[in-house]
Coordinates of C-alpha atoms and ligand atoms in Angstrom, one line a residue:
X206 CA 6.6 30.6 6.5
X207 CA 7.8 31.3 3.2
X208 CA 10.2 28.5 3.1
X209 CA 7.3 26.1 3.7
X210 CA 5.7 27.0 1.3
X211 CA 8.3 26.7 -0.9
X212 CA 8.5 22.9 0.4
X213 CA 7.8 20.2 -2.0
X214 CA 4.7 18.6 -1.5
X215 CA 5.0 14.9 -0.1
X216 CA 4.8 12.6 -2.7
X217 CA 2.9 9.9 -1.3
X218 CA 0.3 12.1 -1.8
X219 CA 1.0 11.9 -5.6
X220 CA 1.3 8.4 -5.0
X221 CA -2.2 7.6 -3.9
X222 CA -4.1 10.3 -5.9
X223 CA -2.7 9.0 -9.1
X224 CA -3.3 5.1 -7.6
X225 CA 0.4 3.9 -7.8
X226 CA -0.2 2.4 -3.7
X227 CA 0.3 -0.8 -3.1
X228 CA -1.0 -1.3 -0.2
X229 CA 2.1 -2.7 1.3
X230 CA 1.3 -0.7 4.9
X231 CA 4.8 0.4 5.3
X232 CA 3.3 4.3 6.1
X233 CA 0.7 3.0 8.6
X234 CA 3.5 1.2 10.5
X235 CA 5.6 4.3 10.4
X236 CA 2.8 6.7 11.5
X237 CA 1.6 4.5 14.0
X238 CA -1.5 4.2 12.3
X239 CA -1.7 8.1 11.3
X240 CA -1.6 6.9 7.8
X241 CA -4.1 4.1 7.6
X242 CA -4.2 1.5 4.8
X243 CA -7.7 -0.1 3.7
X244 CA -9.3 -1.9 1.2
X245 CA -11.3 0.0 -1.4
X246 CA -14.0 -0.7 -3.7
X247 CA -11.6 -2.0 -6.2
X248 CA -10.5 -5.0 -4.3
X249 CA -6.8 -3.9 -3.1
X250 CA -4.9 -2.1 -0.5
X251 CA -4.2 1.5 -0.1
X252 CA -3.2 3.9 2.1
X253 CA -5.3 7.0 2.9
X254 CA -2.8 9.8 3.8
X255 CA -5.2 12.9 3.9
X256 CA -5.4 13.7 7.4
X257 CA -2.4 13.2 8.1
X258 CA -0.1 16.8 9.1
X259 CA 2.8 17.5 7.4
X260 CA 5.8 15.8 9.5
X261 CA 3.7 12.5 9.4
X262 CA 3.6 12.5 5.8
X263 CA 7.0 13.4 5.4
X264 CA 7.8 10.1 7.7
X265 CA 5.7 8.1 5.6
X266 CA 7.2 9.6 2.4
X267 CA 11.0 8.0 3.3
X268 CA 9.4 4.3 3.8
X269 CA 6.8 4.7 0.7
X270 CA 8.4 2.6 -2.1
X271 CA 6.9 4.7 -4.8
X272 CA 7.4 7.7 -3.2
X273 CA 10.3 10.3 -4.4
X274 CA 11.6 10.9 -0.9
X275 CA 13.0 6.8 -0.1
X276 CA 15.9 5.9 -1.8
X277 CA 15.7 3.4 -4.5
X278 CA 16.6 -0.1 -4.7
X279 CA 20.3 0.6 -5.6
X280 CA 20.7 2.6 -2.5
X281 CA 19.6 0.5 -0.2
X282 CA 21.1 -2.7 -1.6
X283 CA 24.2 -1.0 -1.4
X284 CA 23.7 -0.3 2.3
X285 CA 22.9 -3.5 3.2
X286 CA 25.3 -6.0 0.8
X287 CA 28.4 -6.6 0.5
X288 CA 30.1 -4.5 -2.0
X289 CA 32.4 -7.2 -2.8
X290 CA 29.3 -8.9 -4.6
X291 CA 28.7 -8.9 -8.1
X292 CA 25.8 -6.5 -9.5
X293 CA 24.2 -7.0 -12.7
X294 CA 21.8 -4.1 -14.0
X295 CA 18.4 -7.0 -14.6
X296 CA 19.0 -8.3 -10.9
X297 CA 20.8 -6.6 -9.2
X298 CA 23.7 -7.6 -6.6
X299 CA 24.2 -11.4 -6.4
X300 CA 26.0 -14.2 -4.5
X301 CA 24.7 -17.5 -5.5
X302 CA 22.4 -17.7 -8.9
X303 CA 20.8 -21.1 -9.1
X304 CA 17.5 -23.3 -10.2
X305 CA 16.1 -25.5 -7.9
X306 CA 13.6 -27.7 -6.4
X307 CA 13.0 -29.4 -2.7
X308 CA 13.7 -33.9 -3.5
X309 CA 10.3 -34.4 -2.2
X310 CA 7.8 -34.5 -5.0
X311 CA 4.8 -34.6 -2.7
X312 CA 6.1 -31.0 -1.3
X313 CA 6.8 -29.5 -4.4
X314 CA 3.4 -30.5 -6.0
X315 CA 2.0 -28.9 -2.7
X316 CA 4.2 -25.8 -3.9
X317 CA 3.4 -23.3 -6.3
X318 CA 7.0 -23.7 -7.7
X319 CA 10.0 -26.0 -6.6
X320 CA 8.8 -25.2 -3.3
X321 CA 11.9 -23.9 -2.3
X322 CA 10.5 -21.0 -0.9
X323 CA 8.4 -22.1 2.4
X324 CA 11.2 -24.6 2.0
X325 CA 13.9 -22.1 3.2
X326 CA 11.4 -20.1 5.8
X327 CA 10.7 -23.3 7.4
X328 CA 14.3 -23.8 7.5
X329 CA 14.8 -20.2 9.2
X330 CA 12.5 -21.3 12.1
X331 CA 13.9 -25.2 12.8
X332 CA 17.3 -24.1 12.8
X333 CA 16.2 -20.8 15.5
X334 CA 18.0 -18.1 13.2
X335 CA 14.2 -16.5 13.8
X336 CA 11.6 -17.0 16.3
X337 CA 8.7 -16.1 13.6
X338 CA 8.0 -15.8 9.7
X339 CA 5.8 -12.9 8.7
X340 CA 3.8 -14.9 5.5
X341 CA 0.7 -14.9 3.3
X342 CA -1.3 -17.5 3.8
X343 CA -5.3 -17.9 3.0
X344 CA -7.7 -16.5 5.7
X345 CA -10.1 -19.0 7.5
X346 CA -13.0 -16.8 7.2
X347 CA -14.0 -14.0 4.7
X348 CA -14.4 -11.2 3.5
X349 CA -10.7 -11.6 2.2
X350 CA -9.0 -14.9 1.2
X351 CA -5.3 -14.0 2.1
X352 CA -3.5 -11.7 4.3
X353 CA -0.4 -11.5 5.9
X354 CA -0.1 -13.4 9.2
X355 CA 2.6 -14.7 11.6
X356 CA 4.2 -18.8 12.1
X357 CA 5.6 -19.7 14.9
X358 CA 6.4 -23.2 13.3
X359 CA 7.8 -25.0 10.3
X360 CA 4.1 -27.1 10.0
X361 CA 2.1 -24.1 10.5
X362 CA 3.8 -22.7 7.6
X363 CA 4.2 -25.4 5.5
X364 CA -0.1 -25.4 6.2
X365 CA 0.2 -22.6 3.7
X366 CA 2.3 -22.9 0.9
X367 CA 1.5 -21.8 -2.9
X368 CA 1.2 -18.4 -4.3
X369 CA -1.2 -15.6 -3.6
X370 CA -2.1 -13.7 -6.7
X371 CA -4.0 -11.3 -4.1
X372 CA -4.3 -8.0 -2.8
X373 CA -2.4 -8.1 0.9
X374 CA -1.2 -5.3 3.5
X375 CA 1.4 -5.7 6.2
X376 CA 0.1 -2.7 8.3
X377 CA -1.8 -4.7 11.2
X378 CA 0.6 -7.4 11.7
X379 CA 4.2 -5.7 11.9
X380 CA 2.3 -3.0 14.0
X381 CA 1.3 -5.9 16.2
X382 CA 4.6 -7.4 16.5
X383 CA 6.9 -4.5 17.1
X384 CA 8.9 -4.1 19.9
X385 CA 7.9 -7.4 20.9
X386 CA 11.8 -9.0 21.3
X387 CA 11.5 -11.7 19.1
X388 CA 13.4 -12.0 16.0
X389 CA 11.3 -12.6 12.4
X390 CA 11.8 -13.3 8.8
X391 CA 9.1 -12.0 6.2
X392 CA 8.7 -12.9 2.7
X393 CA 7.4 -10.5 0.0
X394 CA 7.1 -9.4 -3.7
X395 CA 9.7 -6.8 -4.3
X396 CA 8.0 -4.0 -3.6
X397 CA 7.2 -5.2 0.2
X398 CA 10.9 -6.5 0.8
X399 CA 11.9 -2.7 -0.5
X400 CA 9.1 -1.3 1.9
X401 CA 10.0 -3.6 4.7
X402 CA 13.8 -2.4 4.1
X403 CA 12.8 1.3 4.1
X404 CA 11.0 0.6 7.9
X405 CA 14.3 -1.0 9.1
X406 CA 16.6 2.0 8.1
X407 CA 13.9 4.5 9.7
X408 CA 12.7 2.2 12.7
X409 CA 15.8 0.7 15.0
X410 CA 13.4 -1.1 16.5
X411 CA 12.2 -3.3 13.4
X412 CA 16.1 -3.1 12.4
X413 CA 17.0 -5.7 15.3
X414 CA 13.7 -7.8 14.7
X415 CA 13.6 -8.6 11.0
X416 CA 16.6 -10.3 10.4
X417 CA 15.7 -12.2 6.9
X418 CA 14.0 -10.8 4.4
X419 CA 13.0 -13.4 1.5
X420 CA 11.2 -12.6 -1.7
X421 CA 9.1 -13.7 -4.5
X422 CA 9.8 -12.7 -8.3
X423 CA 6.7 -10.6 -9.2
X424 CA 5.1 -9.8 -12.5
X425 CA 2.4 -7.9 -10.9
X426 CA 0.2 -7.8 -8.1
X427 CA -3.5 -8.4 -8.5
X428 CA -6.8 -7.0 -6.8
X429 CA -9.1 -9.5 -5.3
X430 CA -11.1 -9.3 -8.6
X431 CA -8.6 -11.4 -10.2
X432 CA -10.1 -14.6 -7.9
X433 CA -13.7 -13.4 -8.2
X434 CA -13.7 -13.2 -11.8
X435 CA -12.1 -16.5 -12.4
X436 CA -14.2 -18.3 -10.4
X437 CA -17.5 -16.7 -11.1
X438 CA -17.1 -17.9 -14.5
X439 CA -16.8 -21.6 -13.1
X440 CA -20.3 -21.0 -11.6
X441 CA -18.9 -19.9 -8.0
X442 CA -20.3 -16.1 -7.4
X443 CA -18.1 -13.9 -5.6
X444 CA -20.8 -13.9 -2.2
X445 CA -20.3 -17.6 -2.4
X446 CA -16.3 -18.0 -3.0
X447 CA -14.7 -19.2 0.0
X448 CA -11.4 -20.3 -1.2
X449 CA -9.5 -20.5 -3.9
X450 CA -5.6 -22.0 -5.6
X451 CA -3.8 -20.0 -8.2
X452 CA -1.7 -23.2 -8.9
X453 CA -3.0 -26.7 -8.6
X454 CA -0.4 -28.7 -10.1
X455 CA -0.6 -32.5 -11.2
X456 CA 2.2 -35.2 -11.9
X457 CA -0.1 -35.6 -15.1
X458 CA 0.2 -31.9 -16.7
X459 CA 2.1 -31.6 -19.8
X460 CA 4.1 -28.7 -18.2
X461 CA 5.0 -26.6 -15.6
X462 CA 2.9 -23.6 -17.2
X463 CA -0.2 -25.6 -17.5
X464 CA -1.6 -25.7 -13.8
X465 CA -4.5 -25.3 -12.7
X466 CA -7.0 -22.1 -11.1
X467 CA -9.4 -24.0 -8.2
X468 CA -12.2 -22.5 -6.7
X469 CA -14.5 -23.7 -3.9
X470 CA -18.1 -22.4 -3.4
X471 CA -18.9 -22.4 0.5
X472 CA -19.1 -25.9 2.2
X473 CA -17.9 -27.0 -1.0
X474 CA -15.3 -30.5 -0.5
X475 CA -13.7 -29.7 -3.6
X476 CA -12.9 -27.7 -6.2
X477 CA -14.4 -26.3 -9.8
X478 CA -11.0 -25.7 -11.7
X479 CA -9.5 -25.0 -15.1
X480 CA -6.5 -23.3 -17.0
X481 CA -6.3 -20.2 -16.0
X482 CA -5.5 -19.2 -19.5
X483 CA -8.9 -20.2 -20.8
X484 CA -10.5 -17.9 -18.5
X485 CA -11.7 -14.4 -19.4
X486 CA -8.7 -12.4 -17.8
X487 CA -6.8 -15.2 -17.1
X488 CA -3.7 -14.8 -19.0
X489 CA -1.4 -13.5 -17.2
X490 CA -0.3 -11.0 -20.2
X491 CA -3.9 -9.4 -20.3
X492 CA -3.2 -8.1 -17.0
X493 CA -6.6 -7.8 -15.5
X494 CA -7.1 -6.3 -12.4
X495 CA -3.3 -5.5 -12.0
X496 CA -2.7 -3.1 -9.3
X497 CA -1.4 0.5 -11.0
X498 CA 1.6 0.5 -8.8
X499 CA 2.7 -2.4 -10.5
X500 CA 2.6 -0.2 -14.0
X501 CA 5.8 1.9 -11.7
X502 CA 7.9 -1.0 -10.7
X503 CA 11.4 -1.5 -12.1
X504 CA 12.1 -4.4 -9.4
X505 CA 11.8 -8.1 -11.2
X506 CA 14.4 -10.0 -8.4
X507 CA 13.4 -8.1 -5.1
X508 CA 17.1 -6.6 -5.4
X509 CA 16.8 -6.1 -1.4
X510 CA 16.4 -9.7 -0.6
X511 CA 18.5 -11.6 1.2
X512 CA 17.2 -14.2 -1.3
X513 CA 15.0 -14.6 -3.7
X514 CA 12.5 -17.3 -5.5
X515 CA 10.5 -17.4 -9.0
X516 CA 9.8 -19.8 -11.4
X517 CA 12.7 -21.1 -13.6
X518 CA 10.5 -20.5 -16.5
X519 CA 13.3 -22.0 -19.1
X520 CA 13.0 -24.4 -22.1
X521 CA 15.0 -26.9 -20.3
X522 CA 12.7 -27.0 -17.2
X523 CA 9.8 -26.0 -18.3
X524 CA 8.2 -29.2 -19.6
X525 CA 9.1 -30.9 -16.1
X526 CA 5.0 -30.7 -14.7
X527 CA 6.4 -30.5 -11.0
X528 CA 7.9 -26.7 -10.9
X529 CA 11.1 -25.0 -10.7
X530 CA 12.8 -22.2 -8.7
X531 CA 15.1 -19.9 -10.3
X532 CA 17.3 -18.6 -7.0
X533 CA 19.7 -15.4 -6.6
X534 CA 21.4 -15.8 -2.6
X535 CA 22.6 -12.1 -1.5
X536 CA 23.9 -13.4 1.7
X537 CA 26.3 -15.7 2.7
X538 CA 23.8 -16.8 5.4
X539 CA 20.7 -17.6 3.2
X540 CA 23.4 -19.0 0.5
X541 CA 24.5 -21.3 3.4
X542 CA 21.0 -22.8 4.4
X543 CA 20.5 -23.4 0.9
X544 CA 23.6 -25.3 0.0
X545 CA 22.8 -27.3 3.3
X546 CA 19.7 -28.8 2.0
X547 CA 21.4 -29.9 -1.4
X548 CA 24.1 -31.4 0.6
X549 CA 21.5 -32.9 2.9
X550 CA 20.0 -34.1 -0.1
X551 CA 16.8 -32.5 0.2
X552 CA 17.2 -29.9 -2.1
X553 CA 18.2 -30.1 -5.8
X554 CA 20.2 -27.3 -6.9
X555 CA 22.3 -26.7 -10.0
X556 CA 23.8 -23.5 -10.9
X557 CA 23.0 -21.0 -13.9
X558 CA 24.0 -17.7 -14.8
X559 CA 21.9 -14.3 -14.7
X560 CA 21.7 -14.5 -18.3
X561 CA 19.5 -17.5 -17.7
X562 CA 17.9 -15.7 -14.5
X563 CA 17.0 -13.3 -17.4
X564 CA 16.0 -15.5 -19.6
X565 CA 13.5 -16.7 -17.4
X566 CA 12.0 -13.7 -16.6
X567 CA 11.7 -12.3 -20.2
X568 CA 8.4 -11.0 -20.6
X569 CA 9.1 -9.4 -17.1
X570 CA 11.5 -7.3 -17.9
X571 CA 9.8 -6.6 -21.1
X572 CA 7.0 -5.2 -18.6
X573 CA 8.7 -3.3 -15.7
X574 CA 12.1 -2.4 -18.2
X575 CA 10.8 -0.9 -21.9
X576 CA 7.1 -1.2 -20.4
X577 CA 7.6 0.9 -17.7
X578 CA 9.8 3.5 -20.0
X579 CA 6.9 3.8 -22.4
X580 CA 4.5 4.3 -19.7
X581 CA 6.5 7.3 -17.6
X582 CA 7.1 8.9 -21.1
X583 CA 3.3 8.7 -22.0
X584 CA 2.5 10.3 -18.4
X585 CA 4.9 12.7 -18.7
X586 CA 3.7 14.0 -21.9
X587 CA 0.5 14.3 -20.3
X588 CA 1.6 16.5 -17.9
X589 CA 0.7 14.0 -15.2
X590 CA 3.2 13.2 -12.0
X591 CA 5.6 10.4 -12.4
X592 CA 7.0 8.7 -9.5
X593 CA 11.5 8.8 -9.9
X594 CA 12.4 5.4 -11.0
X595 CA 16.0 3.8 -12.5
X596 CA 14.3 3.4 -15.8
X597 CA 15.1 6.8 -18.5
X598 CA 11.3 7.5 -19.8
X599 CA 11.9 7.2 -23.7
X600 CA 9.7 5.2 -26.5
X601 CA 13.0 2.6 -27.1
X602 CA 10.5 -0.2 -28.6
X603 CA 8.9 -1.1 -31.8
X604 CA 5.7 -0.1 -32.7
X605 CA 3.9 -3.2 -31.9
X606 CA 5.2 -3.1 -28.5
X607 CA 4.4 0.3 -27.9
X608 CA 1.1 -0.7 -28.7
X609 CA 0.7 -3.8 -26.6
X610 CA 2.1 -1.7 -23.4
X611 CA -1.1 0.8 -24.0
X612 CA -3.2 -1.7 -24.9
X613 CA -2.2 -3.6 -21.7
X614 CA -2.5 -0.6 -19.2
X615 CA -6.2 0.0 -20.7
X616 CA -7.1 -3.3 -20.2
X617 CA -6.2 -4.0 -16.5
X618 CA -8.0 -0.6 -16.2
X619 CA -11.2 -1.5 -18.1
X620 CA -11.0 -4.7 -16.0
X621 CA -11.6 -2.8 -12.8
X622 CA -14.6 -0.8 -13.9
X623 CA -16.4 -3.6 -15.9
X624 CA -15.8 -6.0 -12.9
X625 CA -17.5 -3.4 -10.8
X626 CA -20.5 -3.1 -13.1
X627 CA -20.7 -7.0 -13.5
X628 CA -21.1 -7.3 -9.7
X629 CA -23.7 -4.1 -9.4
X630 CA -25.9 -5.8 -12.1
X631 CA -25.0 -9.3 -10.8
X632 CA -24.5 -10.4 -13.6
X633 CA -20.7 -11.6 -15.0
X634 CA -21.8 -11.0 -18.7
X635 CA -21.3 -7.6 -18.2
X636 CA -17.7 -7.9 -17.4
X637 CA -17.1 -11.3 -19.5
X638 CA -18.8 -10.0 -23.0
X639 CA -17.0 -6.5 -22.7
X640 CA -13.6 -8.0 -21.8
X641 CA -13.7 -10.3 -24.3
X642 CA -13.4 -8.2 -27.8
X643 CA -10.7 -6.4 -25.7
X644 CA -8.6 -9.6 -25.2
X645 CA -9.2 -10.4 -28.6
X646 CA -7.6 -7.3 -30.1
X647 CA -4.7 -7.4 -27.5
X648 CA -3.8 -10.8 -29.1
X649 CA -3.6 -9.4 -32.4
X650 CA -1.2 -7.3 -31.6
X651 CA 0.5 -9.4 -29.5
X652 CA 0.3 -11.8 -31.8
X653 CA 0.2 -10.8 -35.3
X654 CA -1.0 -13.1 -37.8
X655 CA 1.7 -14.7 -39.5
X656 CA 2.7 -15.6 -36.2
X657 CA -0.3 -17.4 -35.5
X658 CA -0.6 -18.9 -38.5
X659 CA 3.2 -20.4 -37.8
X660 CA 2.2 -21.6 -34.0
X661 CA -0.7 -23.0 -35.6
X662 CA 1.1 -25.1 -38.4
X663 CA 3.8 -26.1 -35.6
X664 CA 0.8 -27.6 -33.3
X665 CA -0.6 -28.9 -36.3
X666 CA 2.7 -30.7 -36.9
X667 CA 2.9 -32.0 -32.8
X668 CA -0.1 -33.2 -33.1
X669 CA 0.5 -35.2 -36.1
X670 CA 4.3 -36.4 -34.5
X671 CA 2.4 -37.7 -31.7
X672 CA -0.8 -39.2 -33.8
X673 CA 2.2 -41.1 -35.6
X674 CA 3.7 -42.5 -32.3
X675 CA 0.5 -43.1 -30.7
X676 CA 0.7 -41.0 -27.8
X677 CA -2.4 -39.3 -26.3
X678 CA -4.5 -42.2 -27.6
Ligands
FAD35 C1 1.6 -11.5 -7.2 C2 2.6 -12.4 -7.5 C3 3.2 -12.4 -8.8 C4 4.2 -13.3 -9.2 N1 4.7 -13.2 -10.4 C5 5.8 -14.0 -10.8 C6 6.4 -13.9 -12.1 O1 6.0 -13.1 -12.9 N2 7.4 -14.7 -12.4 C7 7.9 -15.6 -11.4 O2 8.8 -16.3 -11.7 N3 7.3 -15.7 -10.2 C8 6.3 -15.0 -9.9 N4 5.7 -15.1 -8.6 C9 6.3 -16.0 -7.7 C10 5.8 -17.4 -7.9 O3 4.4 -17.4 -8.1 C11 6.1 -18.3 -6.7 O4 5.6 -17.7 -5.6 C12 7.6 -18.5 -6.5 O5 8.2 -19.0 -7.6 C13 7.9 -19.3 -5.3 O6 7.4 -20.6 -5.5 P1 7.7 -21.8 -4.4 O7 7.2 -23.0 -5.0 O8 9.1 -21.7 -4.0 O9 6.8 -21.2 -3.2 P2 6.0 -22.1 -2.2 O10 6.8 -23.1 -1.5 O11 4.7 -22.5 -2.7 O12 5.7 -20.9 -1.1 C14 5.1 -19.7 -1.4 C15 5.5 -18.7 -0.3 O13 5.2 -17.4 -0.7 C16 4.4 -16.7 0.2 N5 3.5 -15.9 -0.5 C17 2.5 -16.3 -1.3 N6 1.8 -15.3 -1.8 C18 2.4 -14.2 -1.3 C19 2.2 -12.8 -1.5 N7 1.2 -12.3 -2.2 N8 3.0 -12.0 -0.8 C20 4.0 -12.4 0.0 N9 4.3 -13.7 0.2 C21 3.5 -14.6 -0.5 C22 3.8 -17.8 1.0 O14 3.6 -17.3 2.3 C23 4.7 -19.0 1.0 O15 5.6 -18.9 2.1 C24 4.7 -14.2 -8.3 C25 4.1 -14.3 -7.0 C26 3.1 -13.4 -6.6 C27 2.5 -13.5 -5.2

């Protein structure tokens, strides 16, 4: 008796009172459904561990990716790659590190990115190294847009490609599919893949049916409020939003960065749709209704992938309105299928180093690397419990930043409870009018004057370059 109490309490329980759950269902799985995961008020995932007896907690402690009790990243990256390959400390181990894009422009304007992702999990399925691909795709009828669901076919998931900035849970599907002798791929932010990984070392069962595991770079994860709000302030109410696209992409955008948000109403045939970035909350940098967990992630390349996609956000590719994928292969297997479809010819793939991977992922790093140290350090001084992650707690930034990372964790917070009031009082002014000033001050510090003054004298001078050679006329 004594020695239990002496026990360390689980810490998924830390995890969920101090709302670092993601929702990724990996406990519910585990328990068998002991430790449910459902949607709360705030429009995400979480799992509800408080009935749940001692041993079941302690099970769902050791697949919980925030929780102390799983190993980390590194671990299990080392237990599942080769140790031959490379590691770097931003991405982890690598085998192939590329950018790249599917030949087909009609697919990859159908794609959030190059499209290389659906790309290579359609591939999976035609060549039978899997019998099914656990995805996200949107729902076909409400109350949520996306969730995770199962293909049995290349066209049923190339039905559903583009990103889902959007609250999701595995729970009900991999419950419903173990045990059932096929074999499956899954694609996931990082956090899921490392979730997904933590099942397969606990369950022997999963171990022999997931046999790929693909991921998606991931700044953060988003609550459904994210959709809502956006579109709500094109005129479609969140009662009456029935679909949306993060990413609607056209041949005639002057980048890559400058796609599209779409909304449609119910029975709508099209979409209301603008720049995300002119959108209250819209910038990705603001973070609005980011999910806490994300504010305890150090994982920017889903280090436990057997590949990974994101977008090759660099200078050189950037202008290119179509989309690129920045690609790390941990496999010789995925790094095969890939290298297949450029010699096929329906891939394009040119190398670059993890520099560049870096590079591309800047402001990424700057979130889940010096962000995330800022962040545990603040906690700690507070006394509050901080989840064990590869990032040293420590205030390593200058004071600007250190501002911007508090000013960024209020906002996404503030963004929850004014979103909540807006849709009480029905009424978006309540969330729009309060955000805004918020917003505004971020910028400041994010951008300080003299800054803007100099990207304001260099658009001046585009505009003038472009006046002189006539284009835009
Ligand atoms: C929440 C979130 C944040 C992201 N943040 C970044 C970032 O900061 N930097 C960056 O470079 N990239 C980020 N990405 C990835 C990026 O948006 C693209 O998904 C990625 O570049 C792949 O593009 P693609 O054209 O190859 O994918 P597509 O060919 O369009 O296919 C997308 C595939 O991803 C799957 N998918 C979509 N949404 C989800 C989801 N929520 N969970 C699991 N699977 C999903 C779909 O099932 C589909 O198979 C993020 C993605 C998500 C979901």
């Amino acid at each position: 008796m004594a020695s239990e109490t002496a026990e360390a309490a689980p810490t998924i329980l830390d995890v969920v009172a101090r709302r670092m759950c993601v929702g990724c269902g990996a406990c519910a799985v585990r328990t068998g459904g002991a430790v449910p995961v459902t949607i709360g008020r705030r429009g995400y995932y979480e799992a509800d561990p408080q009935g749940a007896d001692r041993a079941t907690l302690a099970a769902a402690c050791r697949v919980c990716p925030f929780a102390n009790e799983s190993p980390d990243e590194d671990e299990v990256a080392s237990e599942v790659f080769a140790s031959t390959l490379p590691v770097d400390g931003r991405v982890g181990r690598y085998l192939g590190t590329y950018a790249g894009r599917l030949a087909d422009d009609d697919a990859v304007y159908r794609s959030s990115s190059g499209g290389l992702t659906s790309w290579f999990l359609a591939e999976l399925l035609s060549r039978g190294e899997v019998d099914r691909v656990i995805h996200v795709g949107p729902t076909s009828s409400g109350p949520r847009l996306f969730e995770y669901r199962v293909a049995s076919t290349a066209e049923e998931l190339l039905a559903s490609r583009k990103s889902a900035y959007y609250s999701t849970t595995f729970a009900d599907v991999v419950r419903g599919l173990r045990g059932d002798g096929r074999r499956y791929a899954m694609v996931g932010v990082p956090c899921f893949v490392q979730a997904m990984r933590l099942l397969t070392r606990e369950d022997e069962t999963l171990r022999d049916q997931v046999r790929f595991l693909v991921g998606i770079v991931c700044g953060h994860m988003k609550a459904s409020g994210f959709a809502e709000s956006l579109a709500w302030q094109q005129g479609v109410a969140p009662e009456d939003l029935a679909k949306v696209d993060f990413r609607i992409k056209s041949p005639h955008d002057a980048s890559a960065k400058r796609y599209r948000f779409g909304a449609w109403g119910t029975g709508a045939d099209s979409p209301v749709a603008q720049m995300p970035g002119r959108l209250v909350g819209g910038q990705w940098g603001h973070a609005a209704f980011q999910l806490n967990a994300c504010n305890f992630c150090d994982d920017v390349y889903a280090e436990t992938a057997d590949v990974v996609f994101g977008d090759a956000w660099l200078p050189r590719h950037e202008a290119d309105p179509r989309g690129m994928n920045v690609v790390i292969t941990r496999t010789d297997a995925a790094d095969r299928i890939l290298r297949a479809g450029a010699t096929a010819g329906r891939v394009r793939l040119e190398d670059v180093t993890v520099d560049e991977l870096a590079q591309a992922q800047a402001g990424n790093y700057r979130h889940r690397r010096e962000g995330l140290a800022v962040r545990l350090a603040d906690d700690i001084a507070e006394g509050a419990w901080v989840p064990r992650k590869r990032v040293e707690p420590g205030y390593r930034v200058s004071r600007r930043r250190l501002r911007l990372v508090r000013e960024r964790r209020r906002l996404a917070e503030l963004s929850f409870t004014l979103f909540e009031e807006a849709k009480v009082a029905g009424d978006l002014r309540v969330y729009v009018d309060r955000m805004r000033p918020l917003v505004r001050r971020h910028d400041r510090i994010s951008r300080p004057l003299s800054r803007r003054l100099r990207s304001r004298a260099t658009a001046e001078a585009w505009r003038l370059v472009r006046s002189i050679r006539g284009v835009g006329r």
